[in-house]
Amino acid sequence: MRDDESVPPTPRPALFAAATLTLLCLGATGCGGGGTTQARPGPAVASPSSATASSPAPASPSPVHSSPAAPATRKPTPSASAPEAPSGPLSGKTVVIDPGHNPRNHLHTAEIARQVDIGTTHKECDTTGTSTNGGYAEAEFTLDVAHRMRTLLKAQGAKVVLSHDNDRPFGPCVDERARIGNKAGADAVVSVHADGSAVGNRGFHVILPASVRGGAADTSKIAGPSRDLGTRIAGLFVRATGSAPSNYIGGNSGLDIRKDLGGLNLSTVPKVFIECGNMRDPKDAALLTSASWRQKAAQGIADGISSYLNG
Ligand SMILES: [Zn+2]
């Protein structure tokens, strides 16, 4: 569902978002609202990185991913038993996948209700997430998509870290989810979710971090790169799944910006959320419960990450 948060989102950058997504939707199927967005003369919101959606060289500083230099005394030893770094276009890159919620959160309601500091305010540690009317839990969905993404990204040579893998009784809390990405020195982090909204509300949207500062929260350096990451994911999610951008959030842009999510506010590395569909809508639920559709969803997200990391 809308993650740990029920606060209405901030005003959305519909104009720039529509413009940027339109660029990525060229040639893709299912770009809802394309007819109207194409009529726009250009990004109405001046934004230095709004053009990066089509730019081959996004300003992705990856400031924290400076691989520590190998100790001087350590020489390459081809026969060593150290795990081999797979080669591929994403070699040397670290991706953190954050599967939203936890299948056992509902057994730990007191623990997940604990308030945690997200810099700008305090929020619940985590929430149970939503489910389809048939009982397919969001937390199962997010783990499944995360596993599929991990396979795809590792095949390209990326180092992939999951924030959890159904290996803990609840959580992690949203602040820890952010720290996991930070500590990993991730080049990109994606938090995977599915929404729980009214019937008739359909489609996906990517949530980008607003630029916020407060306490331990300072997203001023990651807001731009995260927008690039999220815009690429939105466009390639459309291409992989054929799904249209949300018809109820983001003005058909597939993009939303929020300042109330701890998992974003506390991140020091580029990070976005994706709500892959609405579990409470029967048509979207039919997609979300389909393994073949989830593979397409994972492909679209992984493609967006790859596009961002490859520049
Ligand atoms: Zn969620």
CSV table of C-alpha atoms and ligand atoms in Angstrom, one decimal:
chain,number,residue,atom,x,y,z
A,1,MET,CA,0.0,0.0,0.0
A,2,ARG,CA,1.1,3.6,0.2
A,3,ASP,CA,4.0,2.2,2.3
A,4,ASP,CA,4.2,3.3,5.8
A,5,GLU,CA,2.3,6.5,5.1
A,6,SER,CA,-1.2,7.8,4.9
A,7,VAL,CA,-0.4,11.4,4.5
A,8,PRO,CA,-1.5,12.8,1.2
A,9,PRO,CA,1.4,13.3,-1.2
A,10,THR,CA,2.8,16.6,-2.0
A,11,PRO,CA,1.8,18.6,-5.0
A,12,ARG,CA,3.0,16.8,-8.0
A,13,PRO,CA,5.3,17.9,-10.8
A,14,ALA,CA,2.8,16.9,-13.4
A,15,LEU,CA,4.1,19.1,-16.1
A,16,PHE,CA,7.8,18.1,-15.9
A,17,ALA,CA,6.9,14.6,-15.2
A,18,ALA,CA,4.5,14.3,-18.1
A,19,ALA,CA,7.1,15.8,-20.3
A,20,THR,CA,9.9,13.5,-19.2
A,21,LEU,CA,7.8,10.4,-19.3
A,22,THR,CA,6.5,11.2,-22.7
A,23,LEU,CA,10.1,11.1,-23.9
A,24,LEU,CA,10.5,7.6,-22.5
A,25,CYS,CA,7.1,6.4,-23.7
A,26,LEU,CA,8.0,6.9,-27.3
A,27,GLY,CA,7.4,3.7,-29.1
A,28,ALA,CA,6.1,2.0,-26.0
A,29,THR,CA,2.7,0.6,-25.5
A,30,GLY,CA,0.3,1.6,-22.8
A,31,CYS,CA,1.5,5.2,-22.2
A,32,GLY,CA,-1.7,6.6,-20.9
A,33,GLY,CA,-2.4,10.2,-21.6
A,34,GLY,CA,0.3,10.4,-24.2
A,35,GLY,CA,-2.0,12.3,-26.5
A,36,THR,CA,-2.3,15.2,-24.1
A,37,THR,CA,1.2,15.2,-22.8
A,38,GLN,CA,2.7,15.4,-26.2
A,39,ALA,CA,0.9,18.7,-26.8
A,40,ARG,CA,2.9,20.3,-24.1
A,41,PRO,CA,5.5,22.7,-25.4
A,42,GLY,CA,8.2,21.5,-23.0
A,43,PRO,CA,9.0,21.2,-19.4
A,44,ALA,CA,7.1,24.0,-17.7
A,45,VAL,CA,9.1,23.5,-14.5
A,46,ALA,CA,12.6,24.6,-14.9
A,47,SER,CA,14.6,21.7,-13.7
A,48,PRO,CA,18.3,21.1,-14.3
A,49,SER,CA,17.8,17.4,-14.5
A,50,SER,CA,14.5,17.2,-16.2
A,51,ALA,CA,16.3,16.6,-19.4
A,52,THR,CA,18.2,13.7,-18.2
A,53,ALA,CA,15.5,11.3,-19.0
A,54,SER,CA,16.7,11.3,-22.6
A,55,SER,CA,20.3,12.1,-21.8
A,56,PRO,CA,22.8,9.4,-22.2
A,57,ALA,CA,24.9,10.9,-19.4
A,58,PRO,CA,22.9,11.6,-16.3
A,59,ALA,CA,24.7,13.3,-13.5
A,60,SER,CA,24.8,10.4,-11.3
A,61,PRO,CA,27.6,11.2,-8.9
A,62,SER,CA,27.5,7.9,-6.9
A,63,PRO,CA,29.5,9.8,-4.3
A,64,VAL,CA,29.5,7.1,-1.8
A,65,HIS,CA,30.4,4.2,-4.0
A,66,SER,CA,34.1,4.6,-3.9
A,67,SER,CA,35.4,1.2,-3.7
A,68,PRO,CA,38.0,1.0,-1.1
A,69,ALA,CA,41.4,0.5,-2.6
A,70,ALA,CA,42.7,-3.0,-2.3
A,71,PRO,CA,45.3,-3.3,0.3
A,72,ALA,CA,48.7,-2.8,-1.2
A,73,THR,CA,49.9,-6.1,0.0
A,74,ARG,CA,47.1,-8.0,-1.7
A,75,LYS,CA,47.8,-9.1,-5.1
A,76,PRO,CA,45.3,-10.7,-7.5
A,77,THR,CA,45.3,-14.4,-7.0
A,78,PRO,CA,43.3,-16.0,-9.8
A,79,SER,CA,43.1,-19.3,-7.9
A,80,ALA,CA,41.9,-17.8,-4.7
A,81,SER,CA,38.5,-19.0,-3.5
A,82,ALA,CA,37.2,-15.5,-3.0
A,83,PRO,CA,33.8,-15.1,-4.7
A,84,GLU,CA,34.0,-14.1,-8.2
A,85,ALA,CA,32.6,-10.8,-9.3
A,86,PRO,CA,30.4,-11.6,-12.3
A,87,SER,CA,31.3,-9.7,-15.3
A,88,GLY,CA,28.8,-7.7,-17.2
A,89,PRO,CA,27.6,-4.2,-17.9
A,90,LEU,CA,26.8,-3.6,-14.2
A,91,SER,CA,30.1,-5.0,-12.8
A,92,GLY,CA,31.2,-2.9,-9.9
A,93,LYS,CA,27.7,-1.5,-9.3
A,94,THR,CA,25.7,-2.2,-6.1
A,95,VAL,CA,22.0,-2.3,-6.2
A,96,VAL,CA,19.9,-2.6,-3.1
A,97,ILE,CA,16.4,-3.9,-3.5
A,98,ASP,CA,14.0,-3.2,-0.7
A,99,PRO,CA,10.9,-5.5,-0.7
A,100,GLY,CA,8.2,-3.5,1.0
A,101,HIS,CA,6.8,-4.7,4.3
A,102,ASN,CA,7.3,-8.3,5.6
A,103,PRO,CA,4.9,-11.3,5.4
A,104,ARG,CA,5.0,-11.6,9.2
A,105,ASN,CA,4.5,-8.0,10.1
A,106,HIS,CA,0.9,-8.8,11.0
A,107,LEU,CA,2.2,-11.0,13.8
A,108,HIS,CA,4.2,-8.2,15.3
A,109,THR,CA,1.8,-5.3,15.3
A,110,ALA,CA,3.2,-3.8,18.5
A,111,GLU,CA,6.8,-3.9,17.2
A,112,ILE,CA,6.0,-2.3,13.8
A,113,ALA,CA,3.9,0.4,15.4
A,114,ARG,CA,6.9,1.7,17.3
A,115,GLN,CA,7.8,5.2,16.2
A,116,VAL,CA,11.1,5.8,14.5
A,117,ASP,CA,12.9,9.0,13.7
A,118,ILE,CA,12.9,9.8,10.0
A,119,GLY,CA,14.6,13.1,10.4
A,120,THR,CA,11.8,15.4,9.5
A,121,THR,CA,9.3,13.7,11.9
A,122,HIS,CA,8.5,10.3,13.5
A,123,LYS,CA,6.7,7.5,11.7
A,124,GLU,CA,5.7,3.9,12.4
A,125,CYS,CA,8.5,1.4,12.1
A,126,ASP,CA,6.7,-0.4,9.3
A,127,THR,CA,3.2,-1.5,8.3
A,128,THR,CA,1.6,-4.7,7.3
A,129,GLY,CA,1.0,-3.7,3.7
A,130,THR,CA,-2.1,-4.5,1.7
A,131,SER,CA,-3.3,-7.6,-0.1
A,132,THR,CA,-5.6,-8.6,-3.0
A,133,ASN,CA,-9.2,-9.4,-2.1
A,134,GLY,CA,-8.2,-13.0,-2.7
A,135,GLY,CA,-5.6,-12.8,0.0
A,136,TYR,CA,-2.3,-12.4,-1.9
A,137,ALA,CA,-0.2,-10.3,0.4
A,138,GLU,CA,1.7,-7.3,-0.8
A,139,ALA,CA,4.7,-8.5,1.2
A,140,GLU,CA,4.7,-11.8,-0.7
A,141,PHE,CA,4.5,-9.8,-4.0
A,142,THR,CA,7.3,-7.6,-3.1
A,143,LEU,CA,9.6,-10.4,-2.2
A,144,ASP,CA,8.8,-12.3,-5.4
A,145,VAL,CA,9.5,-9.3,-7.6
A,146,ALA,CA,12.7,-8.6,-5.6
A,147,HIS,CA,13.9,-12.1,-6.2
A,148,ARG,CA,13.2,-11.8,-9.9
A,149,MET,CA,15.0,-8.5,-10.1
A,150,ARG,CA,18.0,-9.9,-8.2
A,151,THR,CA,18.4,-12.7,-10.8
A,152,LEU,CA,18.2,-10.2,-13.7
A,153,LEU,CA,20.6,-7.7,-12.1
A,154,LYS,CA,23.2,-10.3,-11.0
A,155,ALA,CA,23.2,-11.7,-14.5
A,156,GLN,CA,24.4,-8.3,-15.6
A,157,GLY,CA,27.2,-8.3,-13.0
A,158,ALA,CA,25.7,-6.1,-10.3
A,159,LYS,CA,26.2,-6.8,-6.7
A,160,VAL,CA,22.6,-7.1,-5.3
A,161,VAL,CA,21.6,-6.7,-1.7
A,162,LEU,CA,18.1,-7.2,-0.3
A,163,SER,CA,17.0,-5.2,2.7
A,164,HIS,CA,15.4,-8.4,3.9
A,165,ASP,CA,14.6,-11.8,2.5
A,166,ASN,CA,11.9,-13.1,4.7
A,167,ASP,CA,14.6,-13.9,7.2
A,168,ARG,CA,13.5,-11.8,10.1
A,169,PRO,CA,10.3,-11.8,12.2
A,170,PHE,CA,9.2,-8.3,11.1
A,171,GLY,CA,10.4,-5.2,9.4
A,172,PRO,CA,13.0,-3.9,8.9
A,173,CYS,CA,11.8,-0.5,10.1
A,174,VAL,CA,11.8,2.2,7.5
A,175,ASP,CA,14.8,4.0,9.0
A,176,GLU,CA,16.8,0.8,8.9
A,177,ARG,CA,15.7,0.1,5.3
A,178,ALA,CA,17.3,3.4,4.4
A,179,ARG,CA,20.5,2.7,6.3
A,180,ILE,CA,20.9,-0.6,4.6
A,181,GLY,CA,21.1,1.1,1.3
A,182,ASN,CA,23.4,3.8,2.7
A,183,LYS,CA,25.8,1.3,4.3
A,184,ALA,CA,25.9,-0.8,1.1
A,185,GLY,CA,27.1,2.3,-0.7
A,186,ALA,CA,24.4,1.5,-3.2
A,187,ASP,CA,24.5,3.1,-6.6
A,188,ALA,CA,20.7,2.7,-6.8
A,189,VAL,CA,18.0,1.5,-4.4
A,190,VAL,CA,14.5,0.6,-5.3
A,191,SER,CA,11.8,-0.1,-2.8
A,192,VAL,CA,9.1,-2.4,-4.3
A,193,HIS,CA,5.5,-2.1,-3.3
A,194,ALA,CA,1.9,-2.5,-4.6
A,195,ASP,CA,-0.8,-0.1,-3.6
A,196,GLY,CA,-4.1,-0.6,-1.8
A,197,SER,CA,-6.6,1.8,-3.3
A,198,ALA,CA,-10.2,2.0,-4.5
A,199,VAL,CA,-11.6,-0.2,-7.3
A,200,GLY,CA,-11.1,1.5,-10.6
A,201,ASN,CA,-7.8,3.1,-9.5
A,202,ARG,CA,-5.3,1.4,-11.7
A,203,GLY,CA,-1.7,1.4,-12.9
A,204,PHE,CA,1.7,1.9,-11.4
A,205,HIS,CA,3.6,4.9,-10.2
A,206,VAL,CA,7.1,5.6,-9.1
A,207,ILE,CA,7.7,7.7,-6.0
A,208,LEU,CA,10.6,10.1,-6.0
A,209,PRO,CA,12.1,11.8,-2.9
A,210,ALA,CA,11.4,15.5,-2.4
A,211,SER,CA,14.3,17.6,-1.4
A,212,VAL,CA,14.0,17.7,2.3
A,213,ARG,CA,16.2,18.6,5.2
A,214,GLY,CA,15.6,17.9,8.9
A,215,GLY,CA,17.5,16.0,11.6
A,216,ALA,CA,19.2,13.1,9.9
A,217,ALA,CA,17.3,13.7,6.7
A,218,ASP,CA,18.9,15.5,3.8
A,219,THR,CA,17.9,14.5,0.4
A,220,SER,CA,19.2,17.6,-1.4
A,221,LYS,CA,22.0,15.6,-3.0
A,222,ILE,CA,19.9,12.6,-4.1
A,223,ALA,CA,16.7,14.2,-5.3
A,224,GLY,CA,18.1,14.9,-8.8
A,225,PRO,CA,19.7,11.5,-9.4
A,226,SER,CA,16.7,9.8,-7.9
A,227,ARG,CA,14.4,11.6,-10.3
A,228,ASP,CA,16.6,10.3,-13.1
A,229,LEU,CA,16.5,6.8,-11.8
A,230,GLY,CA,12.7,6.9,-11.3
A,231,THR,CA,11.9,8.4,-14.6
A,232,ARG,CA,13.9,5.7,-16.4
A,233,ILE,CA,12.2,3.0,-14.4
A,234,ALA,CA,8.7,4.4,-15.2
A,235,GLY,CA,9.4,4.5,-18.9
A,236,LEU,CA,10.9,1.0,-19.0
A,237,PHE,CA,8.2,-0.4,-16.7
A,238,VAL,CA,5.6,0.7,-19.3
A,239,ARG,CA,7.6,-0.9,-22.1
A,240,ALA,CA,8.1,-4.2,-20.2
A,241,THR,CA,4.6,-4.7,-18.8
A,242,GLY,CA,2.4,-2.7,-21.1
A,243,SER,CA,0.8,-1.2,-18.0
A,244,ALA,CA,-0.4,2.4,-18.0
A,245,PRO,CA,0.8,4.9,-15.5
A,246,SER,CA,-1.5,5.4,-12.5
A,247,ASN,CA,-4.8,6.9,-13.3
A,248,TYR,CA,-5.2,8.3,-9.8
A,249,ILE,CA,-1.8,9.6,-8.8
A,250,GLY,CA,0.7,11.7,-10.7
A,251,GLY,CA,-1.6,12.9,-13.5
A,252,ASN,CA,-0.9,10.0,-15.8
A,253,SER,CA,2.8,10.7,-15.5
A,254,GLY,CA,3.6,7.6,-13.5
A,255,LEU,CA,5.6,9.8,-11.2
A,256,ASP,CA,4.9,11.2,-7.7
A,257,ILE,CA,7.1,13.1,-5.3
A,258,ARG,CA,6.8,12.7,-1.6
A,259,LYS,CA,8.5,14.2,1.4
A,260,ASP,CA,6.9,12.0,4.1
A,261,LEU,CA,8.6,8.6,3.4
A,262,GLY,CA,11.3,7.7,5.9
A,263,GLY,CA,12.8,5.2,3.5
A,264,LEU,CA,13.5,8.1,1.1
A,265,ASN,CA,14.1,10.9,3.5
A,266,LEU,CA,17.0,9.1,5.3
A,267,SER,CA,18.6,7.8,2.1
A,268,THR,CA,22.0,9.2,1.1
A,269,VAL,CA,22.0,7.3,-2.1
A,270,PRO,CA,19.7,7.5,-5.1
A,271,LYS,CA,16.5,5.8,-4.2
A,272,VAL,CA,12.9,5.5,-5.4
A,273,PHE,CA,9.8,3.5,-4.6
A,274,ILE,CA,7.6,1.8,-7.1
A,275,GLU,CA,3.9,1.0,-6.6
A,276,CYS,CA,3.5,-1.7,-9.2
A,277,GLY,CA,-0.3,-1.6,-9.3
A,278,ASN,CA,-3.4,-1.5,-7.1
A,279,MET,CA,-4.0,-4.8,-5.3
A,280,ARG,CA,-7.6,-3.9,-4.5
A,281,ASP,CA,-8.6,-3.4,-8.1
A,282,PRO,CA,-9.6,-6.8,-9.6
A,283,LYS,CA,-8.0,-6.0,-13.0
A,284,ASP,CA,-4.8,-4.9,-11.5
A,285,ALA,CA,-4.9,-7.8,-9.0
A,286,ALA,CA,-5.1,-10.3,-11.9
A,287,LEU,CA,-1.8,-8.9,-13.1
A,288,LEU,CA,-0.1,-8.7,-9.7
A,289,THR,CA,-1.0,-12.3,-9.0
A,290,SER,CA,0.4,-13.6,-12.3
A,291,ALA,CA,3.9,-14.9,-12.1
A,292,SER,CA,4.5,-14.1,-15.8
A,293,TRP,CA,3.4,-10.5,-15.2
A,294,ARG,CA,5.6,-10.2,-12.2
A,295,GLN,CA,8.5,-11.3,-14.3
A,296,LYS,CA,7.7,-8.5,-16.7
A,297,ALA,CA,7.5,-6.1,-13.8
A,298,ALA,CA,10.9,-7.2,-12.5
A,299,GLN,CA,12.3,-6.8,-16.0
A,300,GLY,CA,11.0,-3.3,-16.4
A,301,ILE,CA,12.4,-2.2,-13.0
A,302,ALA,CA,15.7,-3.9,-13.7
A,303,ASP,CA,15.9,-2.3,-17.1
A,304,GLY,CA,15.3,1.1,-15.5
A,305,ILE,CA,18.1,0.5,-13.0
A,306,SER,CA,20.4,-0.7,-15.7
A,307,SER,CA,19.6,2.3,-17.9
A,308,TYR,CA,20.4,4.6,-15.0
A,309,LEU,CA,23.6,2.9,-14.0
A,310,ASN,CA,24.9,2.7,-17.6
A,311,GLY,CA,24.1,6.3,-18.2
B,1,ZN,ZN,3.5,-0.9,0.5
